[in-house]
mmCIF file with all atom_site columns, C-alpha atoms and ligand atoms in Angstrom:
data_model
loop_
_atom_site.group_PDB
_atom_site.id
_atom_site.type_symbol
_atom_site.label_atom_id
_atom_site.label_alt_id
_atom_site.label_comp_id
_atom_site.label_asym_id
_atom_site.label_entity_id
_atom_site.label_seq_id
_atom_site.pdbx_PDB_ins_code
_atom_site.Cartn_x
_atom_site.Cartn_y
_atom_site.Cartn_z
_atom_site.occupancy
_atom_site.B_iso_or_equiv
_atom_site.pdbx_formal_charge
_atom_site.auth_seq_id
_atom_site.auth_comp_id
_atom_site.auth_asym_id
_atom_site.auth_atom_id
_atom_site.pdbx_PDB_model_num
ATOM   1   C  CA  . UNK R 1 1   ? 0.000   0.000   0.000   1.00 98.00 ? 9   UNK R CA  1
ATOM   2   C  CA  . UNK R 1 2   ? 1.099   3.381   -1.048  1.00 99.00 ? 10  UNK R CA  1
ATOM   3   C  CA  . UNK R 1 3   ? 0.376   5.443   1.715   1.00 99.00 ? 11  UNK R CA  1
ATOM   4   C  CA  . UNK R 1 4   ? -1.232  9.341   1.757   1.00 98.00 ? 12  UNK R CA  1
ATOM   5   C  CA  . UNK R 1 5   ? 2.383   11.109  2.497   1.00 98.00 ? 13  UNK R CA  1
ATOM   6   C  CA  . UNK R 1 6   ? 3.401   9.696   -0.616  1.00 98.00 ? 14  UNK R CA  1
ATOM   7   C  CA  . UNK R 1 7   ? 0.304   9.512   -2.932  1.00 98.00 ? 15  UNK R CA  1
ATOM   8   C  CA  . UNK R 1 8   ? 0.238   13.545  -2.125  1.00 98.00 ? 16  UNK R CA  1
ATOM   9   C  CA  . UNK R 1 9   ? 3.716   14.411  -2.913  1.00 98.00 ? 17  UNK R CA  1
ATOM   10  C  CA  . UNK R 1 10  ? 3.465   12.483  -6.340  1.00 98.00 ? 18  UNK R CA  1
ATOM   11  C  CA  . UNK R 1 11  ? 5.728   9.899   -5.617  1.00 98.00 ? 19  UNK R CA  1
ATOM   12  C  CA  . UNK R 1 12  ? 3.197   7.114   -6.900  1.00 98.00 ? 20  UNK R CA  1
ATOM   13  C  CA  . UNK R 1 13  ? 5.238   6.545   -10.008 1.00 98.00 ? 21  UNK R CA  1
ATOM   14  C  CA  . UNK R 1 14  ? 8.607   6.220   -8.971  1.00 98.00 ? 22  UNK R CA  1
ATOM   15  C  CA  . UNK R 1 15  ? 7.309   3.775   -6.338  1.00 99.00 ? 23  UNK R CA  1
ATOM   16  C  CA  . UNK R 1 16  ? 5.610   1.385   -8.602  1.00 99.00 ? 24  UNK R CA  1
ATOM   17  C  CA  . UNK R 1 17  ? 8.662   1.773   -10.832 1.00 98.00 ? 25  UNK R CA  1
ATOM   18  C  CA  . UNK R 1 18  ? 10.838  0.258   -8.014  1.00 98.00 ? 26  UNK R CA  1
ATOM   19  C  CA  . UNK R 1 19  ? 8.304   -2.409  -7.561  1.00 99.00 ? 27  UNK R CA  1
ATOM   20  C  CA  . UNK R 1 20  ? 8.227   -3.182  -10.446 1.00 99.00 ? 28  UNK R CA  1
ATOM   21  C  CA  . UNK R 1 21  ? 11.750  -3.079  -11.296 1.00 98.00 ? 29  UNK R CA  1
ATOM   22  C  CA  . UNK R 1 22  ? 12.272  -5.857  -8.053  1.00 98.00 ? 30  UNK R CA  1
ATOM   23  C  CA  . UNK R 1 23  ? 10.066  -8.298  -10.242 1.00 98.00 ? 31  UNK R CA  1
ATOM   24  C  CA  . UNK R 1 24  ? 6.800   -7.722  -8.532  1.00 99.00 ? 32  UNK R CA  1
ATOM   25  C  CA  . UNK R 1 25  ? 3.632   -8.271  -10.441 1.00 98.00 ? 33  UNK R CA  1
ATOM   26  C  CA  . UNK R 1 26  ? 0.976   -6.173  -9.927  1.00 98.00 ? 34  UNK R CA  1
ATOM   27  C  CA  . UNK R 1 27  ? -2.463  -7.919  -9.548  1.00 98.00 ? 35  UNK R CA  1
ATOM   28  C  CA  . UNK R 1 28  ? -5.069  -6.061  -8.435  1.00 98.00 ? 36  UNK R CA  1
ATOM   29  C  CA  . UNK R 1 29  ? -4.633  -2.452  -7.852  1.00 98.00 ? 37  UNK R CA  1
ATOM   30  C  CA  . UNK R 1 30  ? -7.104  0.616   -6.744  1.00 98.00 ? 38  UNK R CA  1
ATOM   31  C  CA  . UNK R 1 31  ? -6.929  3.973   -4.984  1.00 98.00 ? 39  UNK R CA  1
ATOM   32  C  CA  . UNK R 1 32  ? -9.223  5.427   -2.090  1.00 98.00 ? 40  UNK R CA  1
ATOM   33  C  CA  . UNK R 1 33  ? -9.363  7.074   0.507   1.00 98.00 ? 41  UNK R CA  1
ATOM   34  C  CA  . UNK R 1 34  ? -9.852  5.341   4.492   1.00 98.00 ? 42  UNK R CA  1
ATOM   35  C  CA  . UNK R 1 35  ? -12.126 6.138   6.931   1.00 98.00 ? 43  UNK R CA  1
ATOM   36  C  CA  . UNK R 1 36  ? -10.560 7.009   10.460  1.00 97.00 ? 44  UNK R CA  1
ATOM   37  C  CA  . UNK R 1 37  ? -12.691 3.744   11.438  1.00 97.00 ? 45  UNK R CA  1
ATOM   38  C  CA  . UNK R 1 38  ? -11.278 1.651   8.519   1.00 98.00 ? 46  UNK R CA  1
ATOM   39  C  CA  . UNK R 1 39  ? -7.627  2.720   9.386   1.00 98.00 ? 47  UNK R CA  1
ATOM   40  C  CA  . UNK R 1 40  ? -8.283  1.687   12.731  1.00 98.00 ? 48  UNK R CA  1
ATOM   41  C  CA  . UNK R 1 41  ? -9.646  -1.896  11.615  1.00 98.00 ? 49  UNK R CA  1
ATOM   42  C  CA  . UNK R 1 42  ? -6.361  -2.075  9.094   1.00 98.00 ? 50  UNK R CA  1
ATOM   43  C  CA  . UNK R 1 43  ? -4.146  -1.458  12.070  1.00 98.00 ? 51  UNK R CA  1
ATOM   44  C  CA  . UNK R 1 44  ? -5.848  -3.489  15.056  1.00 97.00 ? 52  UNK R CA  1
ATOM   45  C  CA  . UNK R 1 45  ? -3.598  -5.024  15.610  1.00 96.00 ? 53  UNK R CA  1
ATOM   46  C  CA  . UNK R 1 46  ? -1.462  -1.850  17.182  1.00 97.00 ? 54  UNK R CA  1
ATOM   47  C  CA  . UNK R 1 47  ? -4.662  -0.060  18.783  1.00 97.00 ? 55  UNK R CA  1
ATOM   48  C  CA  . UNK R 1 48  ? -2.591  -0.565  22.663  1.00 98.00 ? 56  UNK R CA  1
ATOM   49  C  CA  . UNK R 1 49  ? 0.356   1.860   20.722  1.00 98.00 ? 57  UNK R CA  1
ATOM   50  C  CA  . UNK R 1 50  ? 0.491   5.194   21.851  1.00 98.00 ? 58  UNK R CA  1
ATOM   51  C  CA  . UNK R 1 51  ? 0.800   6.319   18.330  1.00 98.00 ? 59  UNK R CA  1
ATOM   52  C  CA  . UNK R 1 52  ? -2.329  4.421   17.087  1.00 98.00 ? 60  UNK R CA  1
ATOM   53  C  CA  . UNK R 1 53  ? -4.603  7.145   17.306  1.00 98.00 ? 61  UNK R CA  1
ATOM   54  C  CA  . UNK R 1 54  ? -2.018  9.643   15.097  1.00 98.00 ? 62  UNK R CA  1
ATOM   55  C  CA  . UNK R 1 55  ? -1.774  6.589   13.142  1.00 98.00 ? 63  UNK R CA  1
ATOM   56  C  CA  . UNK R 1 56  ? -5.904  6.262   11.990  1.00 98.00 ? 64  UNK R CA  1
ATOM   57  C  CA  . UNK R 1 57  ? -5.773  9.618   11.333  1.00 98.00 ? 65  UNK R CA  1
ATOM   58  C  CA  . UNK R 1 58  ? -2.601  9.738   9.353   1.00 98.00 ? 66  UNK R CA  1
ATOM   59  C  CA  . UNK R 1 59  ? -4.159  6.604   7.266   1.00 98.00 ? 67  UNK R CA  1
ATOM   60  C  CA  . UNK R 1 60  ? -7.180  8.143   6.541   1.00 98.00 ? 68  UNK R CA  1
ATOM   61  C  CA  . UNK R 1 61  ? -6.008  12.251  5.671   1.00 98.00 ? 69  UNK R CA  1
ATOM   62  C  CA  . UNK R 1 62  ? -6.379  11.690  1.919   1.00 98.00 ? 70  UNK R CA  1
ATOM   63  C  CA  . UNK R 1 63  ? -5.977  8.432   -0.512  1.00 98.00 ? 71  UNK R CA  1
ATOM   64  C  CA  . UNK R 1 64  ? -3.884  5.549   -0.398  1.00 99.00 ? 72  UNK R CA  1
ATOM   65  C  CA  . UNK R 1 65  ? -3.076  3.426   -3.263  1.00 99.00 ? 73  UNK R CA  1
ATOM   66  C  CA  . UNK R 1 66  ? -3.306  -0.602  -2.060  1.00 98.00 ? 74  UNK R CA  1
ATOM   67  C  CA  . UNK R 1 67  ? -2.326  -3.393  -4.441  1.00 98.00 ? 75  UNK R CA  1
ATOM   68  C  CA  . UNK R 1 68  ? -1.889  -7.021  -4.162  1.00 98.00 ? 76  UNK R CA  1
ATOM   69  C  CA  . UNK R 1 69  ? 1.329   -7.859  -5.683  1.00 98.00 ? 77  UNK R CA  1
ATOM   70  C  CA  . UNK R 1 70  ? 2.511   -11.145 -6.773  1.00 98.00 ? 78  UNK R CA  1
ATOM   71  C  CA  . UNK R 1 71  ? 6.160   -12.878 -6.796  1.00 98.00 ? 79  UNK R CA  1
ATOM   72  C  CA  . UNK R 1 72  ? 8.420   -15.545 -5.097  1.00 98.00 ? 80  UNK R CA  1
ATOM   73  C  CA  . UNK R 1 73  ? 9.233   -14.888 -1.489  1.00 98.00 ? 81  UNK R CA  1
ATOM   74  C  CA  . UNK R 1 74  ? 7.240   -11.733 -1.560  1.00 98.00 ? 82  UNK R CA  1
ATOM   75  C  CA  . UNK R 1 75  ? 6.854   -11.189 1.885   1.00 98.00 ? 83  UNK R CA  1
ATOM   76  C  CA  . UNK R 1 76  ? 10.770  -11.048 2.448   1.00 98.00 ? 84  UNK R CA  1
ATOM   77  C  CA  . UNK R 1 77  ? 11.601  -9.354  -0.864  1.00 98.00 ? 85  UNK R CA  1
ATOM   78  C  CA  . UNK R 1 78  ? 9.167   -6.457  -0.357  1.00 99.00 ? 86  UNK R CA  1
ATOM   79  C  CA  . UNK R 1 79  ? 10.122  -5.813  3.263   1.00 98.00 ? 87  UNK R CA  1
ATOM   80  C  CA  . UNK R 1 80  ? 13.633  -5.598  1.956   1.00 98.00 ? 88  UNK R CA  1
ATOM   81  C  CA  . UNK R 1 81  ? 12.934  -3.560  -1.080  1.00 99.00 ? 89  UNK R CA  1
ATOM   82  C  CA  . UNK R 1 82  ? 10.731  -0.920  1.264   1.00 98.00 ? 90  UNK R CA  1
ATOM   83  C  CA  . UNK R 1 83  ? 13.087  -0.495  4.302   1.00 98.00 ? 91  UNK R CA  1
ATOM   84  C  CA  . UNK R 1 84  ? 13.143  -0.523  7.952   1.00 98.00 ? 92  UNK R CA  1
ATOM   85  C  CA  . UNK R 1 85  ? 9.790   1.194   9.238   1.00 98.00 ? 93  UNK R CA  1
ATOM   86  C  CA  . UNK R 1 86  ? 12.077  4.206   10.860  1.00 98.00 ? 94  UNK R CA  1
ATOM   87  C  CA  . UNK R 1 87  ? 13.344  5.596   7.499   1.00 98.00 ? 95  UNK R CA  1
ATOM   88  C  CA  . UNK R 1 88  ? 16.159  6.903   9.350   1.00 98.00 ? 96  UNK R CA  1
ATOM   89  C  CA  . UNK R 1 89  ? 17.208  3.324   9.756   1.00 98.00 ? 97  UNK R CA  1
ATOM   90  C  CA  . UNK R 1 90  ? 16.540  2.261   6.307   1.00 98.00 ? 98  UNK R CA  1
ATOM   91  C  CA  . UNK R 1 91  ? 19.120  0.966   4.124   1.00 98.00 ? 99  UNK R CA  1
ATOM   92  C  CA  . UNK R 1 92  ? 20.321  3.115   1.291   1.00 98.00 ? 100 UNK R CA  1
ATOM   93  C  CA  . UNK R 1 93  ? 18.223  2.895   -2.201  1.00 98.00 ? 101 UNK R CA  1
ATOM   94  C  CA  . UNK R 1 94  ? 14.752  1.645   -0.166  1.00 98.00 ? 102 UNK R CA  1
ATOM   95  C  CA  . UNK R 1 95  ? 11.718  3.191   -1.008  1.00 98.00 ? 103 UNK R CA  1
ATOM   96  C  CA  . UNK R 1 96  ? 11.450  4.120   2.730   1.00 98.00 ? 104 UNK R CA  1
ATOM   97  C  CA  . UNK R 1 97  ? 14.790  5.605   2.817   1.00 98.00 ? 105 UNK R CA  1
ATOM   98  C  CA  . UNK R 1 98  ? 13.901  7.470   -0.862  1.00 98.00 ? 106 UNK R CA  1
ATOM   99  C  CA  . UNK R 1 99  ? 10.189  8.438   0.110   1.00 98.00 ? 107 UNK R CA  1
ATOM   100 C  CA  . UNK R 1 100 ? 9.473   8.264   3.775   1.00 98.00 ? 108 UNK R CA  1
ATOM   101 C  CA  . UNK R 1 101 ? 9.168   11.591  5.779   1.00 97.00 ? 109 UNK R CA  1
ATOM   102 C  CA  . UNK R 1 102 ? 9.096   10.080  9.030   1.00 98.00 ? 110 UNK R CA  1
ATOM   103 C  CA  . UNK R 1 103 ? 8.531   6.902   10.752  1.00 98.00 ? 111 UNK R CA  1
ATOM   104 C  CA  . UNK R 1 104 ? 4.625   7.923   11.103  1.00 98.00 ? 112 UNK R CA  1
ATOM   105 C  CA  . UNK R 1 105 ? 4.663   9.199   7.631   1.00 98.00 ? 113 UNK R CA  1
ATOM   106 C  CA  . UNK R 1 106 ? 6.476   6.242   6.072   1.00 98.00 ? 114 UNK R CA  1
ATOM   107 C  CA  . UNK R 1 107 ? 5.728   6.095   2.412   1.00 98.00 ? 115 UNK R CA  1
ATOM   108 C  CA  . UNK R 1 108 ? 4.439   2.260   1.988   1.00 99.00 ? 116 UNK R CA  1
ATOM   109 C  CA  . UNK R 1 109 ? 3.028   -0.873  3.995   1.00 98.00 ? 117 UNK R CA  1
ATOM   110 C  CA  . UNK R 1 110 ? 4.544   -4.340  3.402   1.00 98.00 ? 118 UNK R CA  1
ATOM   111 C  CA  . UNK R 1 111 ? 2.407   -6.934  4.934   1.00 98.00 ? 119 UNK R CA  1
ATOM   112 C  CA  . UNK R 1 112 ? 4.403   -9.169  7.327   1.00 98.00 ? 120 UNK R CA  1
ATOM   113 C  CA  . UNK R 1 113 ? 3.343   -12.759 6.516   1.00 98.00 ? 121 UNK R CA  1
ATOM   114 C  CA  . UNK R 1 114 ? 1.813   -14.635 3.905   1.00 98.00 ? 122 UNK R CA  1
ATOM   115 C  CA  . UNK R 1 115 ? -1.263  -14.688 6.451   1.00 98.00 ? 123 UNK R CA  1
ATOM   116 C  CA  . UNK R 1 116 ? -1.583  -11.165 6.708   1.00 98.00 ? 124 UNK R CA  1
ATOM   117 C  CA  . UNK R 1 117 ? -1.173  -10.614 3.377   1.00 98.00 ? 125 UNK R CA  1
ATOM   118 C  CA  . UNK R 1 118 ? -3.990  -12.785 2.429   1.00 97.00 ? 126 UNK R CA  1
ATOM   119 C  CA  . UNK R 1 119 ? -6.072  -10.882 5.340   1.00 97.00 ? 127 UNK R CA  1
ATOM   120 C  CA  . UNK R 1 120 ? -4.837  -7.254  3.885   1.00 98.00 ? 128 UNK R CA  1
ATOM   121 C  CA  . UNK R 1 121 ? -5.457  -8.128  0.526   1.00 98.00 ? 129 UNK R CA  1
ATOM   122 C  CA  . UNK R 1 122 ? -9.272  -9.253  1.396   1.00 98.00 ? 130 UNK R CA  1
ATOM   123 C  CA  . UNK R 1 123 ? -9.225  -6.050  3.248   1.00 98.00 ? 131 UNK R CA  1
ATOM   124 C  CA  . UNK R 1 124 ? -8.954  -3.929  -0.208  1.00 98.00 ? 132 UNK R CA  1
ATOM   125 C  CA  . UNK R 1 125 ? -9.890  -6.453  -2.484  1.00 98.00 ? 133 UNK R CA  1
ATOM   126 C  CA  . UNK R 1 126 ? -13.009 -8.868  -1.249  1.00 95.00 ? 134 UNK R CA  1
ATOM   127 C  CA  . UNK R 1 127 ? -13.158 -11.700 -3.523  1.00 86.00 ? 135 UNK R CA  1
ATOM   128 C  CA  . UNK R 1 128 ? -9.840  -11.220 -5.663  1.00 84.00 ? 136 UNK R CA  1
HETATM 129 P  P1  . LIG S 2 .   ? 5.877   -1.625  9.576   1.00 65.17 ? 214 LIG S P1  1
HETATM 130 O  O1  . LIG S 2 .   ? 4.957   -0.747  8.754   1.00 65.17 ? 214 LIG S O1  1
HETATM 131 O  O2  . LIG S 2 .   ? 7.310   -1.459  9.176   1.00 65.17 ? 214 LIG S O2  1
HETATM 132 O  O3  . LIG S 2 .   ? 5.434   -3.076  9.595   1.00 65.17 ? 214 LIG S O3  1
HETATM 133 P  P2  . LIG S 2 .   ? 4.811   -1.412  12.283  1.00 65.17 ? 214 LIG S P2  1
HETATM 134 O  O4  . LIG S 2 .   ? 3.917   -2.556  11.936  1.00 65.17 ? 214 LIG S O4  1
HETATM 135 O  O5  . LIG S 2 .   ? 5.634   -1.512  13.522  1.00 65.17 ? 214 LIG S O5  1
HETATM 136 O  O6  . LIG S 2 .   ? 5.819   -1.077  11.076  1.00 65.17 ? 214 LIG S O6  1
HETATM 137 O  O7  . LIG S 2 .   ? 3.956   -0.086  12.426  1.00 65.17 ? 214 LIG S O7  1
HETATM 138 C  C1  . LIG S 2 .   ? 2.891   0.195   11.533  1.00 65.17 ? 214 LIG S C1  1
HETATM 139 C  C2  . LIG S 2 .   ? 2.963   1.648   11.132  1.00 65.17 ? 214 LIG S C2  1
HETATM 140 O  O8  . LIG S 2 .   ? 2.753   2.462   12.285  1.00 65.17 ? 214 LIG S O8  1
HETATM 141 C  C3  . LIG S 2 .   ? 4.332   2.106   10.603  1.00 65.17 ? 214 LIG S C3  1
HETATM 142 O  O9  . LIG S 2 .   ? 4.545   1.789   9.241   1.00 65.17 ? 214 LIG S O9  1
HETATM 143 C  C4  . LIG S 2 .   ? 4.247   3.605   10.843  1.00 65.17 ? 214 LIG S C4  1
HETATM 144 O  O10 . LIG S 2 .   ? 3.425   4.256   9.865   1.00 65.17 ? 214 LIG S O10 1
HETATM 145 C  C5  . LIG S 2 .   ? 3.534   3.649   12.192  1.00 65.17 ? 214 LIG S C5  1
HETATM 146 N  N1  . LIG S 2 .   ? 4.485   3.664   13.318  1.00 65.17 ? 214 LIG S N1  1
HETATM 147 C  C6  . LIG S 2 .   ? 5.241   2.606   13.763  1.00 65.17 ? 214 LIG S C6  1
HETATM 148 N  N2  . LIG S 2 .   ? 5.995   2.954   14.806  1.00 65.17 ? 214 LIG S N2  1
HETATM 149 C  C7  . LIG S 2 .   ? 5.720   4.278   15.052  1.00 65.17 ? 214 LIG S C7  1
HETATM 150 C  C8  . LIG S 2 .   ? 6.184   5.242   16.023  1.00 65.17 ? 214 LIG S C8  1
HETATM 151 N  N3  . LIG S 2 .   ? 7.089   4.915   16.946  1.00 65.17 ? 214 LIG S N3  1
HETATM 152 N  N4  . LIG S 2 .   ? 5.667   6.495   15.946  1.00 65.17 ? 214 LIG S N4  1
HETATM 153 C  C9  . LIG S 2 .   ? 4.747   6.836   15.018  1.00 65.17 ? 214 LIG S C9  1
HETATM 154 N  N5  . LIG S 2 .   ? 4.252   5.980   14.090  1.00 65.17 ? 214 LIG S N5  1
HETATM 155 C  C10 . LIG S 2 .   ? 4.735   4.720   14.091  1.00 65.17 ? 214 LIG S C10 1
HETATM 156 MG MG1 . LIG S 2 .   ? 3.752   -3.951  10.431  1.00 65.17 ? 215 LIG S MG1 1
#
């Protein structure tokens, strides 16, 4: 998911470029803009954070661009080509590290297991 820092600043292209480029395929795409109450149901699972509340209304401040994306180990590949989730910490050439304006305002999701991505994808894309 291209999130709303970096939908807003035009960065959409250069992202999807990169994902591409890694040998991603992209299989479903949209964009749209979250409700403050669907943020919160995307993130649950960090609602006890003290920066969940910043977080739903980060999420859900203008459109986001989810996709479901398709390749060999793409759970470990895509957490690897986006960065650590501080984009101070992320490695040189990650989109993070390119895109990211802070760790709230990080540029792009990765899901973090095969299970969650099935569950995120649902999320964004019932049926596909
Ligand atoms: P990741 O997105 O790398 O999997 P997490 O699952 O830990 O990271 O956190 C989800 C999202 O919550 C992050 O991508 C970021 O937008 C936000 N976030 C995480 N940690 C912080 C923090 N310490 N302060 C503000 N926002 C945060
Ligand atoms: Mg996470």
């Amino acid at each position: 998911m291209i999130k709303p820092d970096a939908v807003a600043d035009g960065n959409t292209g250069p992202i999807i470029q990169q994902i591409e480029k890694a040998g991603f395929k992209i299989l479903a795409m949209t964009k749209l803009k979250m409700t403050p109450e669907q943020a919160g149901q995307f993130y649950a699972v960090h609602n006890e954070r003290p920066f969940y509340q910043s977080l739903c209304d980060y999420m859900s401040q203008s459109e986001i661009i989810p996709m479901i994306l398709e390749k060999e180990n793409a759970v470990e590949d895509f957490r690897a080509l986006i960065g650590a989730t501080n984009p101070a910490q992320a490695a040189e050439g990650t989109i993070r590290r390119l895109f990211a304006k802070s760790i709230e305002a990080n540029a792009i999701h990765g899901s973090d297991s095969n299970e969650n991505a099935a569950i995120e994808g649902a999320f964004f894309f019932p049926g596909v």
